[in-house]
Amino acid sequence: MNKYRKDFPMLKHDYIYFNNASTSLKPQVVIDSIVDYYSNYSVNTNRGVDSLGYEVTKKYEQVREKVANFISSDKDEIVFTRGATDSLNLVANSFGNLIVDEGDEVVVSVVEHHANFIPWQELCKRKGAKLVLVPVLEDGTVTPENLRQVMSDKTKIVALNHVSNVMGGINDLKNLAKVVHEFNAYFVVDGSQGIIHEKINVKNLDIDFYAFSAHKMYGPMGVGVLYGKKELLEMMPPIVFGGEMIESVTIEKTTYKKAPYKFEAGTMMVPEVLGFGAAIDYINKIGLKNINEYVRKLRDYLVDKLLKEVKDIEIYNLNNKDTGFVTFNIKNIHSHDVASLLDKEKIIVRAGHHCAEPYMNALNVVATVRVSLAFYNTYEECDRLVDVLKKAGDYIDVLF
Ligand SMILES: Cc1ncc(COP(=O)(O)O)c(C=O)c1O
């Protein structure tokens, strides 16, 4: 995998980047595609009859097709948004608003990222509905059996992650979806971390909505996707109004385009969408399977070394071996101090509550350190991390 390192300009600097779950680095092909847009066809989509505008609109729509192929959906089931957060807010505020009433229930887990927690909490508050928490296993996942226990005929929506951004545990989406549908509820999946972990087929999994961001899959910031089953997207009212999403406007009344266009009001982030297309091509070229086989091996190596060589380390997700997350603390040292020490050595990790405060409370910790690996990370970088962590205790002694 190391042959791909040259594709990432950020890797020319001497940082070791282990915060890939926060945002991944971008390959040159993605950067080039954005520069190409601004240099060669920098016009808006849809708005006029000019040939450049036509070309840009065609390219923009081709990316929608690429995304659809990537997750095995239809093209008009792909809504471009500003990111996973935006996508999840769209489902909660449009679809949720439509189907959740007073006395109904929405199920989430305590492991959810705030982006898949607060929109549902707010929806329940607005509607007088109840937010129900499904118990999670120690590895942060939800079993279909545990889900069944909290379901009832009051349950309208179940919103869970595909892969947790704290623990890296993978939810069994297919069997969870079966339970959700047994109760005639709808399944919203936060795919922010899962999308880069395995190739999904939303049709086979029978998921109702799937949300993700391009920037965690080597694409640009500012663009994301909401996949929704066609009939559900058609039911949903738009929640942002303006140019381009309308069929006709009169003083008395406005009618809207069909999905997905009715959800894409105003000027969209065209260069970022085009960059996203380049990112998908890039991933397809390397192969998600190859990427993840390597990441799994690298994680095994790192965990083994951490356990052998770093005194007083507690790893919270030892058994989540299939994704590239290592979440830990070192006894008596705050995670921010660990991250600062690593930062001095130009090693970038994430420390804090990972936008999952309810889960930190459940784990009974204030914060953790998280290393999240990508295919451009190396065994030597892992060695370097372990070498620095070995000295963490001494460093803190000096500091205080
Ligand atoms: C599991 C999960 N959900 C949602 C998000 C929010 O993604 P974004 O900030 O791209 O909207 C993140 C980002 O870290 C995440 O890890």
PDB file of N, CA and C in Angstrom, residues 313-392:
ATOM      1  N   ILE A 313      -1.493   0.974  29.660  1.00  0.00           N
ATOM      2  CA  ILE A 313      -2.439   1.379  28.604  1.00  0.00           C
ATOM      3  C   ILE A 313      -3.734   0.577  28.762  1.00  0.00           C
ATOM      4  N   GLU A 314      -4.847   1.263  28.596  1.00  0.00           N
ATOM      5  CA  GLU A 314      -6.124   0.542  28.577  1.00  0.00           C
ATOM      6  C   GLU A 314      -6.771   0.780  27.217  1.00  0.00           C
ATOM      7  N   ILE A 315      -6.916  -0.291  26.453  1.00  0.00           N
ATOM      8  CA  ILE A 315      -7.538  -0.175  25.129  1.00  0.00           C
ATOM      9  C   ILE A 315      -9.000  -0.586  25.270  1.00  0.00           C
ATOM     10  N   TYR A 316      -9.891   0.301  24.853  1.00  0.00           N
ATOM     11  CA  TYR A 316     -11.324   0.055  25.081  1.00  0.00           C
ATOM     12  C   TYR A 316     -11.968  -0.825  24.016  1.00  0.00           C
ATOM     13  N   ASN A 317     -11.322  -0.913  22.866  1.00  0.00           N
ATOM     14  CA  ASN A 317     -11.979  -1.645  21.773  1.00  0.00           C
ATOM     15  C   ASN A 317     -11.078  -2.751  21.221  1.00  0.00           C
ATOM     16  N   LEU A 318     -10.469  -3.470  22.154  1.00  0.00           N
ATOM     17  CA  LEU A 318      -9.522  -4.530  21.765  1.00  0.00           C
ATOM     18  C   LEU A 318     -10.091  -5.481  20.724  1.00  0.00           C
ATOM     19  N   ASN A 319     -11.370  -5.819  20.860  1.00  0.00           N
ATOM     20  CA  ASN A 319     -11.921  -6.873  19.996  1.00  0.00           C
ATOM     21  C   ASN A 319     -12.485  -6.374  18.674  1.00  0.00           C
ATOM     22  N   ASN A 320     -12.498  -5.080  18.469  1.00  0.00           N
ATOM     23  CA  ASN A 320     -13.001  -4.557  17.189  1.00  0.00           C
ATOM     24  C   ASN A 320     -11.880  -4.561  16.153  1.00  0.00           C
ATOM     25  N   LYS A 321     -11.587  -5.770  15.659  1.00  0.00           N
ATOM     26  CA  LYS A 321     -10.371  -5.955  14.852  1.00  0.00           C
ATOM     27  C   LYS A 321     -10.573  -5.641  13.384  1.00  0.00           C
ATOM     28  N   ASP A 322     -11.802  -5.390  12.988  1.00  0.00           N
ATOM     29  CA  ASP A 322     -12.073  -5.279  11.553  1.00  0.00           C
ATOM     30  C   ASP A 322     -12.001  -3.869  10.999  1.00  0.00           C
ATOM     31  N   THR A 323     -11.851  -2.889  11.877  1.00  0.00           N
ATOM     32  CA  THR A 323     -11.713  -1.503  11.395  1.00  0.00           C
ATOM     33  C   THR A 323     -10.443  -0.911  12.015  1.00  0.00           C
ATOM     34  N   GLY A 324     -10.072   0.257  11.552  1.00  0.00           N
ATOM     35  CA  GLY A 324      -8.759   0.790  11.933  1.00  0.00           C
ATOM     36  C   GLY A 324      -8.745   1.680  13.162  1.00  0.00           C
ATOM     37  N   PHE A 325      -9.600   1.391  14.139  1.00  0.00           N
ATOM     38  CA  PHE A 325      -9.679   2.260  15.319  1.00  0.00           C
ATOM     39  C   PHE A 325      -8.979   1.641  16.524  1.00  0.00           C
ATOM     40  N   VAL A 326      -8.176   2.444  17.219  1.00  0.00           N
ATOM     41  CA  VAL A 326      -7.647   2.022  18.520  1.00  0.00           C
ATOM     42  C   VAL A 326      -7.955   3.153  19.497  1.00  0.00           C
ATOM     43  N   THR A 327      -8.816   2.863  20.464  1.00  0.00           N
ATOM     44  CA  THR A 327      -9.266   3.887  21.415  1.00  0.00           C
ATOM     45  C   THR A 327      -8.745   3.508  22.791  1.00  0.00           C
ATOM     46  N   PHE A 328      -8.007   4.427  23.401  1.00  0.00           N
ATOM     47  CA  PHE A 328      -7.332   4.039  24.644  1.00  0.00           C
ATOM     48  C   PHE A 328      -7.110   5.213  25.589  1.00  0.00           C
ATOM     49  N   ASN A 329      -6.692   4.871  26.776  1.00  0.00           N
ATOM     50  CA  ASN A 329      -6.158   5.840  27.725  1.00  0.00           C
ATOM     51  C   ASN A 329      -4.919   5.242  28.356  1.00  0.00           C
ATOM     52  N   ILE A 330      -4.065   6.114  28.867  1.00  0.00           N
ATOM     53  CA  ILE A 330      -2.937   5.642  29.667  1.00  0.00           C
ATOM     54  C   ILE A 330      -3.233   6.080  31.093  1.00  0.00           C
ATOM     55  N   LYS A 331      -3.125   5.131  31.987  1.00  0.00           N
ATOM     56  CA  LYS A 331      -3.546   5.338  33.378  1.00  0.00           C
ATOM     57  C   LYS A 331      -2.971   6.641  33.955  1.00  0.00           C
ATOM     58  N   ASN A 332      -3.844   7.400  34.582  1.00  0.00           N
ATOM     59  CA  ASN A 332      -3.465   8.640  35.285  1.00  0.00           C
ATOM     60  C   ASN A 332      -2.963   9.766  34.381  1.00  0.00           C
ATOM     61  N   ILE A 333      -3.113   9.612  33.080  1.00  0.00           N
ATOM     62  CA  ILE A 333      -2.705  10.713  32.188  1.00  0.00           C
ATOM     63  C   ILE A 333      -3.923  11.109  31.348  1.00  0.00           C
ATOM     64  N   HIS A 334      -4.248  12.387  31.359  1.00  0.00           N
ATOM     65  CA  HIS A 334      -5.402  12.842  30.582  1.00  0.00           C
ATOM     66  C   HIS A 334      -5.111  12.674  29.090  1.00  0.00           C
ATOM     67  N   SER A 335      -6.141  12.330  28.349  1.00  0.00           N
ATOM     68  CA  SER A 335      -5.940  12.077  26.918  1.00  0.00           C
ATOM     69  C   SER A 335      -5.390  13.310  26.189  1.00  0.00           C
ATOM     70  N   HIS A 336      -5.751  14.500  26.680  1.00  0.00           N
ATOM     71  CA  HIS A 336      -5.228  15.708  26.021  1.00  0.00           C
ATOM     72  C   HIS A 336      -3.719  15.837  26.228  1.00  0.00           C
ATOM     73  N   ASP A 337      -3.238  15.387  27.376  1.00  0.00           N
ATOM     74  CA  ASP A 337      -1.787  15.421  27.608  1.00  0.00           C
ATOM     75  C   ASP A 337      -1.086  14.419  26.690  1.00  0.00           C
ATOM     76  N   VAL A 338      -1.700  13.268  26.530  1.00  0.00           N
ATOM     77  CA  VAL A 338      -1.115  12.265  25.624  1.00  0.00           C
ATOM     78  C   VAL A 338      -1.061  12.841  24.201  1.00  0.00           C
ATOM     79  N   ALA A 339      -2.162  13.466  23.788  1.00  0.00           N
ATOM     80  CA  ALA A 339      -2.214  14.013  22.427  1.00  0.00           C
ATOM     81  C   ALA A 339      -1.216  15.161  22.260  1.00  0.00           C
ATOM     82  N   SER A 340      -1.027  15.958  23.315  1.00  0.00           N
ATOM     83  CA  SER A 340      -0.065  17.071  23.226  1.00  0.00           C
ATOM     84  C   SER A 340       1.353  16.531  23.101  1.00  0.00           C
ATOM     85  N   LEU A 341       1.629  15.491  23.863  1.00  0.00           N
ATOM     86  CA  LEU A 341       2.954  14.875  23.772  1.00  0.00           C
ATOM     87  C   LEU A 341       3.194  14.368  22.346  1.00  0.00           C
ATOM     88  N   LEU A 342       2.196  13.699  21.799  1.00  0.00           N
ATOM     89  CA  LEU A 342       2.332  13.170  20.432  1.00  0.00           C
ATOM     90  C   LEU A 342       2.473  14.311  19.426  1.00  0.00           C
ATOM     91  N   ASP A 343       1.736  15.366  19.678  1.00  0.00           N
ATOM     92  CA  ASP A 343       1.782  16.515  18.768  1.00  0.00           C
ATOM     93  C   ASP A 343       3.187  17.128  18.714  1.00  0.00           C
ATOM     94  N   LYS A 344       3.841  17.177  19.865  1.00  0.00           N
ATOM     95  CA  LYS A 344       5.227  17.683  19.894  1.00  0.00           C
ATOM     96  C   LYS A 344       6.116  16.883  18.963  1.00  0.00           C
ATOM     97  N   GLU A 345       5.754  15.612  18.792  1.00  0.00           N
ATOM     98  CA  GLU A 345       6.548  14.727  17.923  1.00  0.00           C
ATOM     99  C   GLU A 345       5.933  14.642  16.527  1.00  0.00           C
ATOM    100  N   LYS A 346       5.033  15.568  16.246  1.00  0.00           N
ATOM    101  CA  LYS A 346       4.378  15.638  14.922  1.00  0.00           C
ATOM    102  C   LYS A 346       3.517  14.419  14.613  1.00  0.00           C
ATOM    103  N   ILE A 347       2.957  13.843  15.657  1.00  0.00           N
ATOM    104  CA  ILE A 347       2.026  12.723  15.457  1.00  0.00           C
ATOM    105  C   ILE A 347       0.624  13.220  15.813  1.00  0.00           C
ATOM    106  N   ILE A 348      -0.281  13.138  14.850  1.00  0.00           N
ATOM    107  CA  ILE A 348      -1.616  13.709  15.060  1.00  0.00           C
ATOM    108  C   ILE A 348      -2.621  12.592  15.349  1.00  0.00           C
ATOM    109  N   VAL A 349      -3.217  12.672  16.547  1.00  0.00           N
ATOM    110  CA  VAL A 349      -4.291  11.736  16.914  1.00  0.00           C
ATOM    111  C   VAL A 349      -5.477  12.574  17.372  1.00  0.00           C
ATOM    112  N   ARG A 350      -6.564  11.911  17.710  1.00  0.00           N
ATOM    113  CA  ARG A 350      -7.704  12.646  18.260  1.00  0.00           C
ATOM    114  C   ARG A 350      -7.790  12.347  19.747  1.00  0.00           C
ATOM    115  N   ALA A 351      -7.992  13.393  20.536  1.00  0.00           N
ATOM    116  CA  ALA A 351      -8.232  13.176  21.967  1.00  0.00           C
ATOM    117  C   ALA A 351      -9.466  13.966  22.345  1.00  0.00           C
ATOM    118  N   GLY A 352     -10.272  13.415  23.235  1.00  0.00           N
ATOM    119  CA  GLY A 352     -11.458  14.139  23.669  1.00  0.00           C
ATOM    120  C   GLY A 352     -12.632  13.206  23.768  1.00  0.00           C
ATOM    121  N   HIS A 353     -13.838  13.777  23.579  1.00  0.00           N
ATOM    122  CA  HIS A 353     -15.027  12.921  23.718  1.00  0.00           C
ATOM    123  C   HIS A 353     -15.548  12.425  22.370  1.00  0.00           C
ATOM    124  N   HIS A 354     -14.876  12.803  21.289  1.00  0.00           N
ATOM    125  CA  HIS A 354     -15.190  12.293  19.937  1.00  0.00           C
ATOM    126  C   HIS A 354     -16.630  12.588  19.523  1.00  0.00           C
ATOM    127  N   CYS A 355     -17.170  13.714  19.981  1.00  0.00           N
ATOM    128  CA  CYS A 355     -18.562  14.070  19.674  1.00  0.00           C
ATOM    129  C   CYS A 355     -19.492  12.941  20.088  1.00  0.00           C
ATOM    130  N   ALA A 356     -19.174  12.282  21.183  1.00  0.00           N
ATOM    131  CA  ALA A 356     -20.028  11.192  21.667  1.00  0.00           C
ATOM    132  C   ALA A 356     -20.042  11.248  23.200  1.00  0.00           C
ATOM    133  N   GLU A 357     -20.451  12.385  23.710  1.00  0.00           N
ATOM    134  CA  GLU A 357     -20.419  12.581  25.169  1.00  0.00           C
ATOM    135  C   GLU A 357     -21.251  11.555  25.933  1.00  0.00           C
ATOM    136  N   PRO A 358     -22.471  11.233  25.453  1.00  0.00           N
ATOM    137  CA  PRO A 358     -23.219  10.224  26.207  1.00  0.00           C
ATOM    138  C   PRO A 358     -22.439   8.917  26.359  1.00  0.00           C
ATOM    139  N   TYR A 359     -21.670   8.562  25.336  1.00  0.00           N
ATOM    140  CA  TYR A 359     -20.931   7.297  25.426  1.00  0.00           C
ATOM    141  C   TYR A 359     -19.737   7.405  26.379  1.00  0.00           C
ATOM    142  N   MET A 360     -19.088   8.568  26.384  1.00  0.00           N
ATOM    143  CA  MET A 360     -17.985   8.765  27.331  1.00  0.00           C
ATOM    144  C   MET A 360     -18.519   8.602  28.758  1.00  0.00           C
ATOM    145  N   ASN A 361     -19.714   9.166  29.001  1.00  0.00           N
ATOM    146  CA  ASN A 361     -20.324   9.022  30.330  1.00  0.00           C
ATOM    147  C   ASN A 361     -20.604   7.556  30.623  1.00  0.00           C
ATOM    148  N   ALA A 362     -21.098   6.843  29.616  1.00  0.00           N
ATOM    149  CA  ALA A 362     -21.416   5.425  29.828  1.00  0.00           C
ATOM    150  C   ALA A 362     -20.147   4.615  30.104  1.00  0.00           C
ATOM    151  N   LEU A 363     -19.033   5.002  29.445  1.00  0.00           N
ATOM    152  CA  LEU A 363     -17.768   4.297  29.672  1.00  0.00           C
ATOM    153  C   LEU A 363     -17.121   4.723  30.988  1.00  0.00           C
ATOM    154  N   ASN A 364     -17.706   5.813  31.562  1.00  0.00           N
ATOM    155  CA  ASN A 364     -17.177   6.373  32.795  1.00  0.00           C
ATOM    156  C   ASN A 364     -15.769   6.939  32.619  1.00  0.00           C
ATOM    157  N   VAL A 365     -15.551   7.568  31.486  1.00  0.00           N
ATOM    158  CA  VAL A 365     -14.280   8.272  31.259  1.00  0.00           C
ATOM    159  C   VAL A 365     -14.611   9.682  30.789  1.00  0.00           C
ATOM    160  N   VAL A 366     -13.655  10.605  30.983  1.00  0.00           N
ATOM    161  CA  VAL A 366     -13.895  11.977  30.529  1.00  0.00           C
ATOM    162  C   VAL A 366     -13.626  12.058  29.030  1.00  0.00           C
ATOM    163  N   ALA A 367     -12.593  11.333  28.624  1.00  0.00           N
ATOM    164  CA  ALA A 367     -12.157  11.430  27.237  1.00  0.00           C
ATOM    165  C   ALA A 367     -11.237  10.243  26.933  1.00  0.00           C
ATOM    166  N   THR A 368     -10.968  10.029  25.662  1.00  0.00           N
ATOM    167  CA  THR A 368     -10.002   8.972  25.290  1.00  0.00           C
ATOM    168  C   THR A 368      -9.108   9.488  24.156  1.00  0.00           C
ATOM    169  N   VAL A 369      -8.050   8.736  23.916  1.00  0.00           N
ATOM    170  CA  VAL A 369      -7.216   8.997  22.734  1.00  0.00           C
ATOM    171  C   VAL A 369      -7.693   8.029  21.664  1.00  0.00           C
ATOM    172  N   ARG A 370      -7.789   8.525  20.437  1.00  0.00           N
ATOM    173  CA  ARG A 370      -8.195   7.629  19.344  1.00  0.00           C
ATOM    174  C   ARG A 370      -7.186   7.713  18.200  1.00  0.00           C
ATOM    175  N   VAL A 371      -6.664   6.554  17.839  1.00  0.00           N
ATOM    176  CA  VAL A 371      -5.850   6.452  16.622  1.00  0.00           C
ATOM    177  C   VAL A 371      -6.761   5.843  15.572  1.00  0.00           C
ATOM    178  N   SER A 372      -6.874   6.490  14.425  1.00  0.00           N
ATOM    179  CA  SER A 372      -7.665   5.878  13.348  1.00  0.00           C
ATOM    180  C   SER A 372      -6.781   5.793  12.103  1.00  0.00           C
ATOM    181  N   LEU A 373      -6.641   4.573  11.622  1.00  0.00           N
ATOM    182  CA  LEU A 373      -5.648   4.289  10.579  1.00  0.00           C
ATOM    183  C   LEU A 373      -6.238   4.386   9.172  1.00  0.00           C
ATOM    184  N   ALA A 374      -5.372   4.722   8.243  1.00  0.00           N
ATOM    185  CA  ALA A 374      -5.761   4.684   6.823  1.00  0.00           C
ATOM    186  C   ALA A 374      -4.720   3.862   6.069  1.00  0.00           C
ATOM    187  N   PHE A 375      -5.004   3.571   4.810  1.00  0.00           N
ATOM    188  CA  PHE A 375      -4.118   2.674   4.064  1.00  0.00           C
ATOM    189  C   PHE A 375      -2.758   3.299   3.751  1.00  0.00           C
ATOM    190  N   TYR A 376      -2.643   4.644   3.908  1.00  0.00           N
ATOM    191  CA  TYR A 376      -1.334   5.257   3.669  1.00  0.00           C
ATOM    192  C   TYR A 376      -0.476   5.296   4.927  1.00  0.00           C
ATOM    193  N   ASN A 377      -1.011   4.850   6.065  1.00  0.00           N
ATOM    194  CA  ASN A 377      -0.183   4.746   7.265  1.00  0.00           C
ATOM    195  C   ASN A 377       0.733   3.525   7.139  1.00  0.00           C
ATOM    196  N   THR A 378       1.859   3.584   7.861  1.00  0.00           N
ATOM    197  CA  THR A 378       2.845   2.512   7.703  1.00  0.00           C
ATOM    198  C   THR A 378       3.158   1.848   9.045  1.00  0.00           C
ATOM    199  N   TYR A 379       3.808   0.700   8.956  1.00  0.00           N
ATOM    200  CA  TYR A 379       4.263  -0.008  10.163  1.00  0.00           C
ATOM    201  C   TYR A 379       5.288   0.862  10.916  1.00  0.00           C
ATOM    202  N   GLU A 380       6.126   1.581  10.167  1.00  0.00           N
ATOM    203  CA  GLU A 380       7.148   2.428  10.804  1.00  0.00           C
ATOM    204  C   GLU A 380       6.463   3.551  11.591  1.00  0.00           C
ATOM    205  N   GLU A 381       5.373   4.085  11.052  1.00  0.00           N
ATOM    206  CA  GLU A 381       4.653   5.144  11.781  1.00  0.00           C
ATOM    207  C   GLU A 381       4.084   4.586  13.089  1.00  0.00           C
ATOM    208  N   CYS A 382       3.603   3.359  13.030  1.00  0.00           N
ATOM    209  CA  CYS A 382       3.074   2.736  14.261  1.00  0.00           C
ATOM    210  C   CYS A 382       4.206   2.554  15.275  1.00  0.00           C
ATOM    211  N   ASP A 383       5.373   2.147  14.806  1.00  0.00           N
ATOM    212  CA  ASP A 383       6.526   1.989  15.712  1.00  0.00           C
ATOM    213  C   ASP A 383       6.839   3.316  16.398  1.00  0.00           C
ATOM    214  N   ARG A 384       6.807   4.362  15.615  1.00  0.00           N
ATOM    215  CA  ARG A 384       7.131   5.702  16.139  1.00  0.00           C
ATOM    216  C   ARG A 384       6.118   6.101  17.229  1.00  0.00           C
ATOM    217  N   LEU A 385       4.844   5.833  16.950  1.00  0.00           N
ATOM    218  CA  LEU A 385       3.791   6.154  17.928  1.00  0.00           C
ATOM    219  C   LEU A 385       4.064   5.426  19.250  1.00  0.00           C
ATOM    220  N   VAL A 386       4.361   4.149  19.148  1.00  0.00           N
ATOM    221  CA  VAL A 386       4.588   3.343  20.354  1.00  0.00           C
ATOM    222  C   VAL A 386       5.817   3.867  21.097  1.00  0.00           C
ATOM    223  N   ASP A 387       6.851   4.207  20.361  1.00  0.00           N
ATOM    224  CA  ASP A 387       8.072   4.735  21.001  1.00  0.00           C
ATOM    225  C   ASP A 387       7.774   5.981  21.827  1.00  0.00           C
ATOM    226  N   VAL A 388       6.949   6.854  21.261  1.00  0.00           N
ATOM    227  CA  VAL A 388       6.636   8.098  21.993  1.00  0.00           C
ATOM    228  C   VAL A 388       5.735   7.779  23.189  1.00  0.00           C
ATOM    229  N   LEU A 389       4.759   6.913  22.989  1.00  0.00           N
ATOM    230  CA  LEU A 389       3.831   6.599  24.091  1.00  0.00           C
ATOM    231  C   LEU A 389       4.541   5.922  25.262  1.00  0.00           C
ATOM    232  N   LYS A 390       5.594   5.194  24.947  1.00  0.00           N
ATOM    233  CA  LYS A 390       6.345   4.515  26.019  1.00  0.00           C
ATOM    234  C   LYS A 390       6.875   5.533  27.027  1.00  0.00           C
ATOM    235  N   LYS A 391       7.126   6.742  26.504  1.00  0.00           N
ATOM    236  CA  LYS A 391       7.720   7.772  27.367  1.00  0.00           C
ATOM    237  C   LYS A 391       6.668   8.679  27.994  1.00  0.00           C
ATOM    238  N   ALA A 392       5.403   8.376  27.764  1.00  0.00           N
ATOM    239  CA  ALA A 392       4.340   9.298  28.211  1.00  0.00           C
ATOM    240  C   ALA A 392       4.422   9.573  29.705  1.00  0.00           C
TER     241      ALA A 392
END
